[in-house]
Every structure is written in C-alpha cells, then in structure tokens.
C-alpha cells in the first residue's frame, strides 16, 4: 500500500473517531449534613437516581460515613437538572441536603 493511501486511511480513522467522541461526563456528588434524614436521602437516590433500595442505602451510608458520595455520572445537562431537582425537593421538605457536580 502506498504512503498516500495509508495517510488517507489515517485521516478517515481520525475523522471517524471525532464523529463518535463521547460527551464530557459529570459526577453528581451528595454531601453529608446532620439534619437530612437517612430515609429522605434513600428516597432521593431511588426516585431521582433510579437506584434500588439496597443501592440507595449503601450510597447513603457511604455519604453519612465519609462526608460525600457519588449518586451517579451523567452528561452535563442531565447532571445539572438532577442537582436542581434534588435541591428543589430538599427545599420543599425543609432539609438542607446539598449535592454538587464535578467532571468525572
Ligand atoms: N447524616 C444524616 C443523618 O445522620 C444522613 C445523611 C446521609 C444526610 C447522606 C445527607 O447526603 C446525606 N441523619
């Protein structure tokens, strides 16, 4: 194969890679506090982050014991929406529960 067709193959491969590039992902991290109930955090993890009760309980306990923990990893817009929804439901229920997002 000639040098120019190798270059052409490389160009096609690079172009293909660029077209299939994954979007940047963001981790939504729940923060511990002393006032939000464990039950409420489990409910949030089940309803907003689609976790089973067992998974939700594990994440909640990990946040409770270590200060923070991952609720999930999402594209930017979905992560932003989930953070807003958590804060909105927490506010409505007068809990100080906070979560943040960070590049995954
Ligand atoms: N620390 C809280 C308690 O003892 C429970 C809790 C867990 C709160 C996780 C927030 O993100 C959190 N009631």
JSON list of N, CA, C and O and ligand atoms in Angstrom, two decimals, residues 30-38 41 59-61 63-64 97-98, ligand 1:
[
{"chain": "A", "resi": 30, "resn": "UNK", "atom": "N", "xyz": [-23.41, 13.65, 46.38]},
{"chain": "A", "resi": 30, "resn": "UNK", "atom": "CA", "xyz": [-24.25, 14.05, 47.52]},
{"chain": "A", "resi": 30, "resn": "UNK", "atom": "C", "xyz": [-23.35, 14.38, 48.69]},
{"chain": "A", "resi": 30, "resn": "UNK", "atom": "O", "xyz": [-22.35, 13.68, 48.95]},
{"chain": "A", "resi": 31, "resn": "UNK", "atom": "N", "xyz": [-23.71, 15.43, 49.43]},
{"chain": "A", "resi": 31, "resn": "UNK", "atom": "CA", "xyz": [-22.91, 15.85, 50.59]},
{"chain": "A", "resi": 31, "resn": "UNK", "atom": "C", "xyz": [-23.65, 15.52, 51.88]},
{"chain": "A", "resi": 31, "resn": "UNK", "atom": "O", "xyz": [-24.89, 15.63, 51.95]},
{"chain": "A", "resi": 32, "resn": "UNK", "atom": "N", "xyz": [-22.89, 15.13, 52.88]},
{"chain": "A", "resi": 32, "resn": "UNK", "atom": "CA", "xyz": [-23.50, 14.79, 54.17]},
{"chain": "A", "resi": 32, "resn": "UNK", "atom": "C", "xyz": [-23.90, 16.07, 54.92]},
{"chain": "A", "resi": 32, "resn": "UNK", "atom": "O", "xyz": [-23.35, 17.15, 54.67]},
{"chain": "A", "resi": 33, "resn": "UNK", "atom": "N", "xyz": [-24.90, 15.95, 55.79]},
{"chain": "A", "resi": 33, "resn": "UNK", "atom": "CA", "xyz": [-25.24, 17.01, 56.76]},
{"chain": "A", "resi": 33, "resn": "UNK", "atom": "C", "xyz": [-25.84, 16.32, 57.97]},
{"chain": "A", "resi": 33, "resn": "UNK", "atom": "O", "xyz": [-26.05, 15.10, 57.94]},
{"chain": "A", "resi": 34, "resn": "UNK", "atom": "N", "xyz": [-26.09, 17.10, 59.03]},
{"chain": "A", "resi": 34, "resn": "UNK", "atom": "CA", "xyz": [-26.56, 16.48, 60.27]},
{"chain": "A", "resi": 34, "resn": "UNK", "atom": "C", "xyz": [-28.08, 16.45, 60.40]},
{"chain": "A", "resi": 34, "resn": "UNK", "atom": "O", "xyz": [-28.59, 15.92, 61.39]},
{"chain": "A", "resi": 35, "resn": "UNK", "atom": "N", "xyz": [-28.80, 17.02, 59.44]},
{"chain": "A", "resi": 35, "resn": "UNK", "atom": "CA", "xyz": [-30.25, 17.22, 59.62]},
{"chain": "A", "resi": 35, "resn": "UNK", "atom": "C", "xyz": [-31.14, 16.41, 58.68]},
{"chain": "A", "resi": 35, "resn": "UNK", "atom": "O", "xyz": [-32.24, 16.01, 59.07]},
{"chain": "A", "resi": 36, "resn": "UNK", "atom": "N", "xyz": [-30.68, 16.21, 57.44]},
{"chain": "A", "resi": 36, "resn": "UNK", "atom": "CA", "xyz": [-31.49, 15.45, 56.49]},
{"chain": "A", "resi": 36, "resn": "UNK", "atom": "C", "xyz": [-31.60, 14.01, 56.98]},
{"chain": "A", "resi": 36, "resn": "UNK", "atom": "O", "xyz": [-30.59, 13.42, 57.41]},
{"chain": "A", "resi": 37, "resn": "UNK", "atom": "N", "xyz": [-32.80, 13.45, 56.95]},
{"chain": "A", "resi": 37, "resn": "UNK", "atom": "CA", "xyz": [-32.95, 12.07, 57.45]},
{"chain": "A", "resi": 37, "resn": "UNK", "atom": "C", "xyz": [-32.38, 11.06, 56.45]},
{"chain": "A", "resi": 37, "resn": "UNK", "atom": "O", "xyz": [-32.36, 11.32, 55.23]},
{"chain": "A", "resi": 38, "resn": "UNK", "atom": "N", "xyz": [-31.96, 9.94, 56.98]},
{"chain": "A", "resi": 38, "resn": "UNK", "atom": "CA", "xyz": [-31.46, 8.86, 56.14]},
{"chain": "A", "resi": 38, "resn": "UNK", "atom": "C", "xyz": [-32.55, 8.40, 55.16]},
{"chain": "A", "resi": 38, "resn": "UNK", "atom": "O", "xyz": [-32.27, 8.12, 53.99]},
{"chain": "A", "resi": 41, "resn": "UNK", "atom": "N", "xyz": [-32.83, 10.72, 52.15]},
{"chain": "A", "resi": 41, "resn": "UNK", "atom": "CA", "xyz": [-31.72, 10.56, 51.19]},
{"chain": "A", "resi": 41, "resn": "UNK", "atom": "C", "xyz": [-31.91, 9.29, 50.36]},
{"chain": "A", "resi": 41, "resn": "UNK", "atom": "O", "xyz": [-31.70, 9.29, 49.15]},
{"chain": "A", "resi": 59, "resn": "UNK", "atom": "N", "xyz": [-25.23, 3.82, 49.22]},
{"chain": "A", "resi": 59, "resn": "UNK", "atom": "CA", "xyz": [-24.69, 5.15, 48.88]},
{"chain": "A", "resi": 59, "resn": "UNK", "atom": "C", "xyz": [-24.93, 6.12, 50.04]},
{"chain": "A", "resi": 59, "resn": "UNK", "atom": "O", "xyz": [-24.03, 6.86, 50.46]},
{"chain": "A", "resi": 60, "resn": "UNK", "atom": "N", "xyz": [-26.16, 6.09, 50.58]},
{"chain": "A", "resi": 60, "resn": "UNK", "atom": "CA", "xyz": [-26.50, 7.00, 51.69]},
{"chain": "A", "resi": 60, "resn": "UNK", "atom": "C", "xyz": [-25.56, 6.77, 52.87]},
{"chain": "A", "resi": 60, "resn": "UNK", "atom": "O", "xyz": [-25.06, 7.73, 53.46]},
{"chain": "A", "resi": 61, "resn": "UNK", "atom": "N", "xyz": [-25.33, 5.49, 53.23]},
{"chain": "A", "resi": 61, "resn": "UNK", "atom": "CA", "xyz": [-24.46, 5.19, 54.38]},
{"chain": "A", "resi": 61, "resn": "UNK", "atom": "C", "xyz": [-23.02, 5.62, 54.10]},
{"chain": "A", "resi": 61, "resn": "UNK", "atom": "O", "xyz": [-22.32, 6.11, 55.00]},
{"chain": "A", "resi": 63, "resn": "UNK", "atom": "N", "xyz": [-22.13, 8.14, 52.17]},
{"chain": "A", "resi": 63, "resn": "UNK", "atom": "CA", "xyz": [-22.11, 9.61, 52.33]},
{"chain": "A", "resi": 63, "resn": "UNK", "atom": "C", "xyz": [-22.11, 9.96, 53.82]},
{"chain": "A", "resi": 63, "resn": "UNK", "atom": "O", "xyz": [-21.33, 10.82, 54.27]},
{"chain": "A", "resi": 64, "resn": "UNK", "atom": "N", "xyz": [-22.97, 9.30, 54.57]},
{"chain": "A", "resi": 64, "resn": "UNK", "atom": "CA", "xyz": [-23.09, 9.55, 56.02]},
{"chain": "A", "resi": 64, "resn": "UNK", "atom": "C", "xyz": [-21.75, 9.30, 56.72]},
{"chain": "A", "resi": 64, "resn": "UNK", "atom": "O", "xyz": [-21.34, 10.07, 57.60]},
{"chain": "A", "resi": 97, "resn": "UNK", "atom": "N", "xyz": [-30.17, 19.28, 52.52]},
{"chain": "A", "resi": 97, "resn": "UNK", "atom": "CA", "xyz": [-29.41, 18.37, 51.65]},
{"chain": "A", "resi": 97, "resn": "UNK", "atom": "C", "xyz": [-28.85, 19.11, 50.43]},
{"chain": "A", "resi": 97, "resn": "UNK", "atom": "O", "xyz": [-29.57, 19.82, 49.73]},
{"chain": "A", "resi": 98, "resn": "UNK", "atom": "N", "xyz": [-27.55, 18.93, 50.20]},
{"chain": "A", "resi": 98, "resn": "UNK", "atom": "CA", "xyz": [-26.88, 19.55, 49.05]},
{"chain": "A", "resi": 98, "resn": "UNK", "atom": "C", "xyz": [-26.19, 18.49, 48.20]},
{"chain": "A", "resi": 98, "resn": "UNK", "atom": "O", "xyz": [-25.73, 17.47, 48.71]},
{"chain": "B", "resi": 1, "resn": "LIG", "atom": "N1", "xyz": [-26.10, 12.37, 58.26]},
{"chain": "B", "resi": 1, "resn": "LIG", "atom": "C1", "xyz": [-27.54, 12.26, 58.12]},
{"chain": "B", "resi": 1, "resn": "LIG", "atom": "C2", "xyz": [-28.13, 11.72, 59.41]},
{"chain": "B", "resi": 1, "resn": "LIG", "atom": "O1", "xyz": [-27.44, 11.23, 60.25]},
{"chain": "B", "resi": 1, "resn": "LIG", "atom": "C3", "xyz": [-27.92, 11.34, 56.96]},
{"chain": "B", "resi": 1, "resn": "LIG", "atom": "C4", "xyz": [-27.46, 11.84, 55.63]},
{"chain": "B", "resi": 1, "resn": "LIG", "atom": "C5", "xyz": [-26.89, 10.97, 54.72]},
{"chain": "B", "resi": 1, "resn": "LIG", "atom": "C6", "xyz": [-27.64, 13.17, 55.26]},
{"chain": "B", "resi": 1, "resn": "LIG", "atom": "C7", "xyz": [-26.48, 11.41, 53.46]},
{"chain": "B", "resi": 1, "resn": "LIG", "atom": "C8", "xyz": [-27.22, 13.65, 53.99]},
{"chain": "B", "resi": 1, "resn": "LIG", "atom": "O2", "xyz": [-26.30, 13.17, 51.84]},
{"chain": "B", "resi": 1, "resn": "LIG", "atom": "C9", "xyz": [-26.65, 12.75, 53.10]},
{"chain": "B", "resi": 1, "resn": "LIG", "atom": "N2", "xyz": [-29.45, 11.87, 59.55]}
]
